[in-house]
Amino acid sequence: MAQIEPDLAVEVAVVGGGAAGMMAAIQARASGAATVALLEANDRLGRKIFISGNGRCNLTNEEGDEPSHYHGTHPRFCHPALKSFSVADTLGFFSDLGIVPRTEKRGRLFPMSDQAQSVVDVLDGALTDFNVDVRLSAPVRALLATNEGGFILQCDGIRLAAEKVILCGGGISVAKLGADGSCIAMAEVLGHECTDLLPGLVPVVSDDRAVRQMQGVRVWAQVTGPARGQRLIADTDDLLLTKYGLSGFAILSLSAQLVPVLAAEGPQVLNINLFPGSSREQLSEILASRWQRHPNRTLARSFAGLLHGKVALSLLEKAGLDADQVVSNVGKRTRWELAGLLTDWQVTVSGPRDFDYAEVTIGGIRTDEIDPHTMESYIVPGLYLAGEMVDVHGDLGGFNFQWAWSSGHRAGTAAASR
């Protein structure tokens, strides 16, 4: 391997031009690395950034350095990186580049421009300012560790020698953007192990007849479901009912912890309260009051202004009730049972949709093989791993970007200083 003559030699080579990779390359130069090359398989940088947040890029979250929002086999692994490059550091970094943040619901932070393009533009500008050698359409086909220390990277049309390598190639979600797990495969060739990979921040599949009848409807609801360790997790936000199952912010948010349970244990029951904040007792009283005021209305019409008509009809059918029945003829017990269904509608979900519909990958290179303080491999000295390709995934709402910024920053700093 030492006899292979490279076309280019650099101090640090970064593989992957996404969020973690761009941050790692910028920080490696900022920390003193003399030469840094960034290798990206696509013909442009940050393709996943472009589609994030519906094209607006959810930069981070006000709670982005709170470890409870991150998950993996070893949940504490992310603590040092998040502490060393916090949300405040992230906002300061982007502020210096010209990004003005705006806070939206649930602490989500977006650029004031409402354009993901602006985030990629300022990062690209920083790469230029720091003289990072950016190579586009340069997929790495092989990564070899030399006997003398250092690495050889074989790309299409060029062979690089690097003293240090930072792998930031991501997982396997959204394959249409080039996610193929190649960086994970390269790490495995060098001796690392990968956990099972699952789709994350993803809709879930259900054969529930009522759900299919409601397809296209979006409601505000509290959804409760299972997590690891016999825990229950809950989220209150929009719930989208579709022909394949359930989606919307509430489902995507829960999926970070729900999907591993589905993979390990099979179908699970989600409990949906279509009147968040109201108990069965309270809703029963609400219905009683409405029906007393308008005793000649039908059951279906009695929900006008209270519940989406398609939802009301489907759940009345599920309850075995005649939608045309006059409410004055509905007994107390029936009202009680209906209130129970509306505040605790149980929907069985069989699993997540596939990786094409997932925003992130759950799982990755095992974190007990990586130094959490530097992101350096315990197995291959001089090799660093960051971003989505390692076994860390965050909740919905900017947390996965924060992990990319923090882990990329930590890897870039450490690679340049050793």
Tab-separated table of C-alpha atoms in Angstrom:
chain	number	residue	atom	x	y	z
A	1	MET	CA	0.000	0.000	0.000
A	2	ALA	CA	2.904	2.366	0.694
A	3	GLN	CA	3.991	2.046	-2.965
A	4	ILE	CA	0.735	3.479	-4.328
A	5	GLU	CA	1.499	6.942	-5.682
A	6	PRO	CA	-1.332	9.405	-4.937
A	7	ASP	CA	-2.402	12.207	-7.256
A	8	LEU	CA	-2.949	14.502	-4.282
A	9	ALA	CA	-1.841	14.509	-0.651
A	10	VAL	CA	-3.695	16.376	2.113
A	11	GLU	CA	-3.590	16.536	5.867
A	12	VAL	CA	-7.334	15.880	6.307
A	13	ALA	CA	-9.780	14.343	3.859
A	14	VAL	CA	-13.504	14.671	4.621
A	15	VAL	CA	-15.822	12.226	2.878
A	16	GLY	CA	-19.359	13.547	2.445
A	17	GLY	CA	-20.471	17.099	1.700
A	18	GLY	CA	-23.586	17.225	3.844
A	19	ALA	CA	-24.113	19.164	7.074
A	20	ALA	CA	-21.584	17.233	9.171
A	21	GLY	CA	-19.029	17.054	6.364
A	22	MET	CA	-19.068	20.748	5.540
A	23	MET	CA	-18.812	21.641	9.228
A	24	ALA	CA	-15.944	19.165	9.719
A	25	ALA	CA	-13.987	20.521	6.742
A	26	ILE	CA	-14.442	24.167	7.773
A	27	GLN	CA	-13.490	23.434	11.361
A	28	ALA	CA	-10.450	21.346	10.398
A	29	ARG	CA	-9.021	24.322	8.507
A	30	ALA	CA	-10.076	26.757	11.234
A	31	SER	CA	-8.254	24.569	13.778
A	32	GLY	CA	-5.002	24.594	11.866
A	33	ALA	CA	-5.006	21.752	9.342
A	34	ALA	CA	-2.765	22.918	6.497
A	35	THR	CA	-4.693	21.194	3.714
A	36	VAL	CA	-8.232	19.833	3.710
A	37	ALA	CA	-10.095	18.133	0.886
A	38	LEU	CA	-13.868	17.624	0.905
A	39	LEU	CA	-15.077	14.786	-1.324
A	40	GLU	CA	-18.749	14.724	-2.328
A	41	ALA	CA	-20.315	12.069	-4.566
A	42	ASN	CA	-23.102	14.378	-5.793
A	43	ASP	CA	-22.672	17.274	-8.195
A	44	ARG	CA	-23.490	19.775	-5.452
A	45	LEU	CA	-23.089	20.118	-1.703
A	46	GLY	CA	-25.754	19.735	0.972
A	47	ARG	CA	-28.475	18.058	-1.062
A	48	LYS	CA	-30.274	16.862	2.061
A	49	ILE	CA	-30.139	20.361	3.530
A	50	PHE	CA	-32.041	21.629	0.487
A	51	ILE	CA	-35.108	19.475	1.203
A	52	SER	CA	-35.089	19.769	5.001
A	53	GLY	CA	-37.873	21.687	6.714
A	54	ASN	CA	-39.876	21.761	3.478
A	55	GLY	CA	-37.021	23.579	1.790
A	56	ARG	CA	-36.439	25.966	4.697
A	57	CYS	CA	-33.800	24.051	6.730
A	58	ASN	CA	-34.593	23.558	10.404
A	59	LEU	CA	-31.109	24.653	11.524
A	60	THR	CA	-31.377	23.513	15.128
A	61	ASN	CA	-33.673	23.658	18.144
A	62	GLU	CA	-33.590	25.765	21.299
A	63	GLU	CA	-33.278	22.461	23.197
A	64	GLY	CA	-30.768	21.044	20.712
A	65	ASP	CA	-28.039	20.449	23.280
A	66	GLU	CA	-30.400	18.606	25.644
A	67	PRO	CA	-29.268	14.938	25.469
A	68	SER	CA	-32.763	13.566	26.160
A	69	HIS	CA	-33.690	14.409	22.554
A	70	TYR	CA	-31.115	11.968	21.169
A	71	HIS	CA	-31.312	8.195	20.963
A	72	GLY	CA	-29.147	5.187	20.179
A	73	THR	CA	-27.717	2.064	21.729
A	74	HIS	CA	-25.523	4.202	23.995
A	75	PRO	CA	-27.551	7.394	24.570
A	76	ARG	CA	-24.849	9.161	26.604
A	77	PHE	CA	-22.399	9.018	23.702
A	78	CYS	CA	-23.649	12.316	22.259
A	79	HIS	CA	-23.142	14.360	25.448
A	80	PRO	CA	-19.517	15.537	24.939
A	81	ALA	CA	-20.029	16.693	21.348
A	82	LEU	CA	-23.251	18.540	22.184
A	83	LYS	CA	-21.540	20.206	25.130
A	84	SER	CA	-18.458	21.216	23.157
A	85	PHE	CA	-20.493	22.770	20.315
A	86	SER	CA	-23.846	23.804	21.747
A	87	VAL	CA	-26.919	25.453	20.265
A	88	ALA	CA	-25.468	28.833	21.240
A	89	ASP	CA	-22.249	27.938	19.406
A	90	THR	CA	-24.243	26.843	16.362
A	91	LEU	CA	-26.210	30.093	16.283
A	92	GLY	CA	-23.019	32.096	16.736
A	93	PHE	CA	-21.325	30.198	13.910
A	94	PHE	CA	-24.167	30.819	11.474
A	95	SER	CA	-24.654	34.394	12.652
A	96	ASP	CA	-21.037	35.103	11.739
A	97	LEU	CA	-21.782	33.707	8.281
A	98	GLY	CA	-24.829	35.983	7.924
A	99	ILE	CA	-27.717	33.673	8.840
A	100	VAL	CA	-30.369	35.365	11.006
A	101	PRO	CA	-32.393	32.741	12.917
A	102	ARG	CA	-36.098	32.804	13.645
A	103	THR	CA	-37.798	30.682	16.319
A	104	GLU	CA	-40.991	28.823	15.508
A	105	LYS	CA	-43.215	26.476	17.516
A	106	ARG	CA	-41.551	23.844	19.689
A	107	GLY	CA	-38.277	25.789	19.672
A	108	ARG	CA	-37.457	25.064	16.045
A	109	LEU	CA	-35.000	27.537	14.524
A	110	PHE	CA	-35.063	28.452	10.835
A	111	PRO	CA	-33.122	31.028	8.816
A	112	MET	CA	-35.006	34.306	8.459
A	113	SER	CA	-34.751	33.891	4.685
A	114	ASP	CA	-36.911	30.741	4.888
A	115	GLN	CA	-34.525	29.215	2.329
A	116	ALA	CA	-32.353	26.166	2.850
A	117	GLN	CA	-30.386	27.473	-0.125
A	118	SER	CA	-29.045	30.318	2.021
A	119	VAL	CA	-27.618	27.828	4.547
A	120	VAL	CA	-25.797	25.895	1.829
A	121	ASP	CA	-24.605	29.142	0.246
A	122	VAL	CA	-22.944	30.467	3.416
A	123	LEU	CA	-21.339	27.089	4.173
A	124	ASP	CA	-20.047	26.899	0.609
A	125	GLY	CA	-18.687	30.409	1.016
A	126	ALA	CA	-16.917	29.434	4.243
A	127	LEU	CA	-15.318	26.446	2.514
A	128	THR	CA	-13.978	28.829	-0.124
A	129	ASP	CA	-12.794	31.343	2.473
A	130	PHE	CA	-10.873	28.603	4.298
A	131	ASN	CA	-9.380	27.258	1.061
A	132	VAL	CA	-10.906	23.814	1.425
A	133	ASP	CA	-10.315	21.783	-1.731
A	134	VAL	CA	-13.902	20.808	-2.619
A	135	ARG	CA	-14.271	17.942	-5.090
A	136	LEU	CA	-17.794	17.344	-6.430
A	137	SER	CA	-18.920	14.230	-8.335
A	138	ALA	CA	-16.100	12.475	-6.519
A	139	PRO	CA	-17.483	9.311	-4.897
A	140	VAL	CA	-14.930	7.458	-2.796
A	141	ARG	CA	-14.773	3.889	-4.096
A	142	ALA	CA	-12.243	2.562	-1.587
A	143	LEU	CA	-10.584	3.667	1.650
A	144	LEU	CA	-7.348	1.973	2.684
A	145	ALA	CA	-5.344	2.417	5.879
A	146	THR	CA	-1.610	2.283	5.151
A	147	ASN	CA	0.942	0.377	7.210
A	148	GLU	CA	2.871	3.590	7.829
A	149	GLY	CA	-0.147	5.498	9.100
A	150	GLY	CA	-2.492	7.576	7.034
A	151	PHE	CA	-4.923	6.604	4.302
A	152	ILE	CA	-5.371	6.185	0.582
A	153	LEU	CA	-8.722	7.174	-0.904
A	154	GLN	CA	-9.613	5.961	-4.379
A	155	CYS	CA	-12.102	8.252	-6.131
A	156	ASP	CA	-13.301	8.370	-9.693
A	157	GLY	CA	-10.325	9.753	-11.597
A	158	ILE	CA	-8.179	10.644	-8.603
A	159	ARG	CA	-6.273	8.940	-5.796
A	160	LEU	CA	-5.722	10.858	-2.540
A	161	ALA	CA	-3.353	10.360	0.337
A	162	ALA	CA	-4.508	11.760	3.684
A	163	GLU	CA	-3.016	11.776	7.166
A	164	LYS	CA	-6.511	11.857	8.700
A	165	VAL	CA	-9.925	10.962	7.312
A	166	ILE	CA	-13.333	12.113	8.556
A	167	LEU	CA	-16.248	9.995	7.332
A	168	CYS	CA	-19.515	11.962	7.139
A	169	GLY	CA	-21.338	10.063	4.423
A	170	GLY	CA	-24.690	9.754	6.220
A	171	GLY	CA	-27.038	6.796	6.441
A	172	ILE	CA	-29.372	5.262	3.891
A	173	SER	CA	-32.492	7.432	4.143
A	174	VAL	CA	-33.656	9.308	1.019
A	175	ALA	CA	-31.697	7.249	-1.524
A	176	LYS	CA	-32.747	9.602	-4.341
A	177	LEU	CA	-30.334	12.162	-2.862
A	178	GLY	CA	-27.440	9.722	-3.072
A	179	ALA	CA	-27.645	8.116	0.370
A	180	ASP	CA	-26.240	4.643	-0.175
A	181	GLY	CA	-24.466	3.696	3.052
A	182	SER	CA	-21.087	3.676	1.305
A	183	CYS	CA	-19.312	5.391	4.194
A	184	ILE	CA	-20.767	2.861	6.615
A	185	ALA	CA	-19.475	0.087	4.339
A	186	MET	CA	-15.992	1.655	4.245
A	187	ALA	CA	-15.896	1.839	8.031
A	188	GLU	CA	-16.936	-1.813	8.211
A	189	VAL	CA	-14.123	-2.819	5.863
A	190	LEU	CA	-11.714	-1.125	8.273
A	191	GLY	CA	-13.054	-3.173	11.190
A	192	HIS	CA	-16.043	-1.243	12.522
A	193	GLU	CA	-19.451	-2.817	13.171
A	194	CYS	CA	-22.835	-1.374	12.240
A	195	THR	CA	-26.088	-1.799	14.143
A	196	ASP	CA	-29.309	-2.708	12.383
A	197	LEU	CA	-30.504	0.219	10.265
A	198	LEU	CA	-34.107	1.416	10.465
A	199	PRO	CA	-36.024	4.337	8.926
A	200	GLY	CA	-36.485	7.261	11.315
A	201	LEU	CA	-38.675	10.384	11.405
A	202	VAL	CA	-41.036	8.452	9.184
A	203	PRO	CA	-44.792	7.800	8.785
A	204	VAL	CA	-46.200	4.504	10.029
A	205	VAL	CA	-48.383	1.922	8.304
A	206	SER	CA	-51.845	0.852	9.472
A	207	ASP	CA	-54.623	-1.267	7.971
A	208	ASP	CA	-57.255	0.368	10.193
A	209	ARG	CA	-60.401	0.814	8.102
A	210	ALA	CA	-61.344	4.059	9.823
A	211	VAL	CA	-57.924	5.551	9.079
A	212	ARG	CA	-58.285	4.758	5.386
A	213	GLN	CA	-61.763	6.305	5.352
A	214	MET	CA	-60.282	9.528	6.730
A	215	GLN	CA	-57.389	9.763	4.257
A	216	GLY	CA	-56.321	13.301	3.509
A	217	VAL	CA	-57.627	14.699	6.793
A	218	ARG	CA	-55.297	16.518	9.174
A	219	VAL	CA	-56.369	16.914	12.816
A	220	TRP	CA	-54.841	18.176	16.051
A	221	ALA	CA	-54.425	15.208	18.392
A	222	GLN	CA	-52.471	13.689	21.227
A	223	VAL	CA	-50.830	10.414	20.225
A	224	THR	CA	-49.417	8.023	22.834
A	225	GLY	CA	-47.307	4.996	22.014
A	226	PRO	CA	-44.616	2.632	23.314
A	227	ALA	CA	-40.884	3.192	23.601
A	228	ARG	CA	-38.052	0.955	24.766
A	229	GLY	CA	-38.082	-0.200	28.354
A	230	GLN	CA	-41.870	-0.436	28.622
A	231	ARG	CA	-42.091	3.358	28.620
A	232	LEU	CA	-44.885	5.373	27.052
A	233	ILE	CA	-44.200	8.410	24.895
A	234	ALA	CA	-46.714	11.036	23.810
A	235	ASP	CA	-46.867	13.987	21.461
A	236	THR	CA	-49.576	16.540	20.735
A	237	ASP	CA	-49.469	18.089	17.287
A	238	ASP	CA	-50.944	17.649	13.832
A	239	LEU	CA	-51.901	14.105	12.815
A	240	LEU	CA	-52.300	13.279	9.127
A	241	LEU	CA	-54.536	10.356	8.205
A	242	THR	CA	-53.551	8.687	4.930
A	243	LYS	CA	-54.362	5.732	2.707
A	244	TYR	CA	-51.332	3.860	4.086
A	245	GLY	CA	-51.546	4.875	7.759
A	246	LEU	CA	-50.525	7.812	9.926
A	247	SER	CA	-48.213	10.762	9.411
A	248	GLY	CA	-47.948	14.383	10.528
A	249	PHE	CA	-45.675	16.049	13.077
A	250	ALA	CA	-46.971	13.992	16.018
A	251	ILE	CA	-46.180	10.673	14.305
A	252	LEU	CA	-42.824	11.760	12.873
A	253	SER	CA	-41.821	13.029	16.307
A	254	LEU	CA	-42.742	9.765	18.050
A	255	SER	CA	-41.180	7.601	15.342
A	256	ALA	CA	-37.639	8.199	16.609
A	257	GLN	CA	-38.487	6.007	19.609
A	258	LEU	CA	-41.445	4.047	18.234
A	259	VAL	CA	-39.764	2.454	15.194
A	260	PRO	CA	-37.193	0.427	17.187
A	261	VAL	CA	-40.064	-1.067	19.220
A	262	LEU	CA	-41.947	-1.951	16.045
A	263	ALA	CA	-38.820	-3.615	14.637
A	264	ALA	CA	-38.168	-5.614	17.809
A	265	GLU	CA	-41.697	-6.519	18.887
A	266	GLY	CA	-43.970	-6.210	15.854
A	267	PRO	CA	-47.275	-4.316	15.568
A	268	GLN	CA	-48.119	-1.841	18.312
A	269	VAL	CA	-51.211	0.079	19.422
A	270	LEU	CA	-51.240	3.880	19.357
A	271	ASN	CA	-53.775	5.694	21.524
A	272	ILE	CA	-55.193	8.814	19.891
A	273	ASN	CA	-57.051	11.541	21.751
A	274	LEU	CA	-58.842	13.719	19.213
A	275	PHE	CA	-59.605	16.232	21.978
A	276	PRO	CA	-56.187	16.870	23.582
A	277	GLY	CA	-56.462	18.138	27.118
A	278	SER	CA	-59.952	16.681	27.572
A	279	SER	CA	-60.655	13.461	29.431
A	280	ARG	CA	-63.413	11.000	28.626
A	281	GLU	CA	-65.509	12.499	31.412
A	282	GLN	CA	-65.011	16.049	30.172
A	283	LEU	CA	-65.833	15.205	26.563
A	284	SER	CA	-68.961	13.322	27.652
A	285	GLU	CA	-70.130	16.482	29.409
A	286	ILE	CA	-69.310	18.597	26.355
A	287	LEU	CA	-71.396	16.307	24.174
A	288	ALA	CA	-74.250	16.298	26.669
A	289	SER	CA	-74.306	20.095	26.689
A	290	ARG	CA	-74.280	20.327	22.890
A	291	TRP	CA	-77.021	17.742	22.524
A	292	GLN	CA	-79.211	19.452	25.110
A	293	ARG	CA	-78.931	22.755	23.218
A	294	HIS	CA	-79.733	21.123	19.862
A	295	PRO	CA	-81.725	17.977	20.635
A	296	ASN	CA	-83.056	17.538	17.097
A	297	ARG	CA	-79.707	17.382	15.378
A	298	THR	CA	-78.412	14.094	14.023
A	299	LEU	CA	-75.321	12.531	15.534
A	300	ALA	CA	-73.278	13.445	12.454
A	301	ARG	CA	-74.409	17.080	12.462
A	302	SER	CA	-73.917	17.408	16.219
A	303	PHE	CA	-70.147	17.346	15.621
A	304	ALA	CA	-70.224	20.244	13.131
A	305	GLY	CA	-67.649	22.793	14.244
A	306	LEU	CA	-66.193	20.356	16.770
A	307	LEU	CA	-64.689	17.546	14.697
A	308	HIS	CA	-63.882	17.094	11.020
A	309	GLY	CA	-66.938	15.614	9.291
A	310	LYS	CA	-65.034	12.735	7.706
A	311	VAL	CA	-63.550	11.804	11.078
A	312	ALA	CA	-66.922	11.984	12.819
A	313	LEU	CA	-68.638	9.761	10.243
A	314	SER	CA	-65.878	7.139	10.288
A	315	LEU	CA	-65.773	6.890	14.064
A	316	LEU	CA	-69.558	6.826	14.392
A	317	GLU	CA	-69.484	3.846	12.041
A	318	LYS	CA	-66.684	2.267	14.074
A	319	ALA	CA	-68.805	2.710	17.203
A	320	GLY	CA	-71.750	0.998	15.471
A	321	LEU	CA	-73.905	4.127	15.630
A	322	ASP	CA	-76.332	5.482	13.057
A	323	ALA	CA	-75.046	8.887	11.936
A	324	ASP	CA	-78.620	9.972	11.187
A	325	GLN	CA	-79.906	9.158	14.660
A	326	VAL	CA	-81.339	12.188	16.501
A	327	VAL	CA	-79.201	13.004	19.546
A	328	SER	CA	-82.204	13.269	21.876
A	329	ASN	CA	-82.572	9.517	21.418
A	330	VAL	CA	-78.943	8.768	22.343
A	331	GLY	CA	-78.575	7.381	25.853
A	332	LYS	CA	-76.047	8.294	28.511
A	333	ARG	CA	-74.180	4.977	28.174
A	334	THR	CA	-73.826	5.391	24.410
A	335	ARG	CA	-72.569	8.957	24.902
A	336	TRP	CA	-70.026	7.666	27.440
A	337	GLU	CA	-68.765	4.968	25.068
A	338	LEU	CA	-68.506	7.458	22.197
A	339	ALA	CA	-66.539	9.872	24.386
A	340	GLY	CA	-64.211	6.998	25.226
A	341	LEU	CA	-63.576	6.258	21.552
A	342	LEU	CA	-62.915	9.909	20.715
A	343	THR	CA	-60.433	10.385	23.556
A	344	ASP	CA	-58.807	6.949	23.303
A	345	TRP	CA	-59.062	5.769	19.713
A	346	GLN	CA	-56.776	2.745	19.462
A	347	VAL	CA	-55.045	2.277	16.110
A	348	THR	CA	-52.734	-0.660	15.437
A	349	VAL	CA	-49.641	0.189	13.374
A	350	SER	CA	-47.589	-2.576	11.786
A	351	GLY	CA	-44.341	-0.767	11.041
A	352	PRO	CA	-42.727	2.284	9.437
A	353	ARG	CA	-42.775	3.230	5.781
A	354	ASP	CA	-39.500	2.457	4.025
A	355	PHE	CA	-36.302	4.518	3.839
A	356	ASP	CA	-37.522	6.524	0.839
A	357	TYR	CA	-39.969	8.246	3.197
A	358	ALA	CA	-37.611	8.590	6.178
A	359	GLU	CA	-35.813	11.794	7.095
A	360	VAL	CA	-33.016	10.038	8.994
A	361	THR	CA	-31.494	6.628	9.586
A	362	ILE	CA	-31.875	4.977	12.985
A	363	GLY	CA	-28.688	3.085	13.834
A	364	GLY	CA	-25.212	3.241	12.332
A	365	ILE	CA	-21.620	2.569	13.270
A	366	ARG	CA	-21.472	1.400	16.868
A	367	THR	CA	-20.652	4.272	19.181
A	368	ASP	CA	-18.712	2.121	21.656
A	369	GLU	CA	-16.079	1.969	18.896
A	370	ILE	CA	-15.718	5.782	18.780
A	371	ASP	CA	-14.208	8.250	21.265
A	372	PRO	CA	-17.127	10.539	22.194
A	373	HIS	CA	-14.764	13.426	22.976
A	374	THR	CA	-13.016	13.461	19.596
A	375	MET	CA	-15.154	11.279	17.289
A	376	GLU	CA	-11.974	9.321	16.526
A	377	SER	CA	-12.168	5.606	15.928
A	378	TYR	CA	-10.877	3.376	18.706
A	379	ILE	CA	-10.145	0.775	16.024
A	380	VAL	CA	-8.352	2.806	13.324
A	381	PRO	CA	-6.220	5.729	14.578
A	382	GLY	CA	-6.640	8.822	12.436
A	383	LEU	CA	-10.138	7.857	11.299
A	384	TYR	CA	-13.043	10.024	12.507
A	385	LEU	CA	-16.777	9.494	12.081
A	386	ALA	CA	-19.563	12.063	12.402
A	387	GLY	CA	-23.177	12.800	11.602
A	388	GLU	CA	-25.922	10.397	10.651
A	389	MET	CA	-23.652	7.449	9.880
A	390	VAL	CA	-23.026	6.803	13.572
A	391	ASP	CA	-25.614	5.278	15.908
A	392	VAL	CA	-27.186	8.546	17.074
A	393	HIS	CA	-30.544	9.873	15.935
A	394	GLY	CA	-32.489	12.843	17.239
A	395	ASP	CA	-36.107	13.820	17.613
A	396	LEU	CA	-37.938	15.786	14.954
A	397	GLY	CA	-37.434	19.539	15.016
A	398	GLY	CA	-33.801	20.379	14.196
A	399	PHE	CA	-32.087	17.925	16.556
A	400	ASN	CA	-30.479	15.844	13.828
A	401	PHE	CA	-28.948	18.954	12.291
A	402	GLN	CA	-27.604	19.957	15.699
A	403	TRP	CA	-25.993	16.530	15.965
A	404	ALA	CA	-24.453	17.029	12.517
A	405	TRP	CA	-23.038	20.449	13.457
A	406	SER	CA	-21.771	19.288	16.874
A	407	SER	CA	-20.224	15.986	15.789
A	408	GLY	CA	-18.748	17.500	12.621
A	409	HIS	CA	-17.241	20.374	14.577
A	410	ARG	CA	-15.774	17.990	17.158
A	411	ALA	CA	-14.288	15.699	14.496
A	412	GLY	CA	-12.832	18.594	12.503
A	413	THR	CA	-11.250	20.120	15.593
A	414	ALA	CA	-9.747	16.830	16.764
A	415	ALA	CA	-8.469	15.774	13.323
A	416	ALA	CA	-6.577	19.037	12.949
A	417	SER	CA	-5.022	19.017	16.406
A	418	ARG	CA	-3.528	15.532	16.513
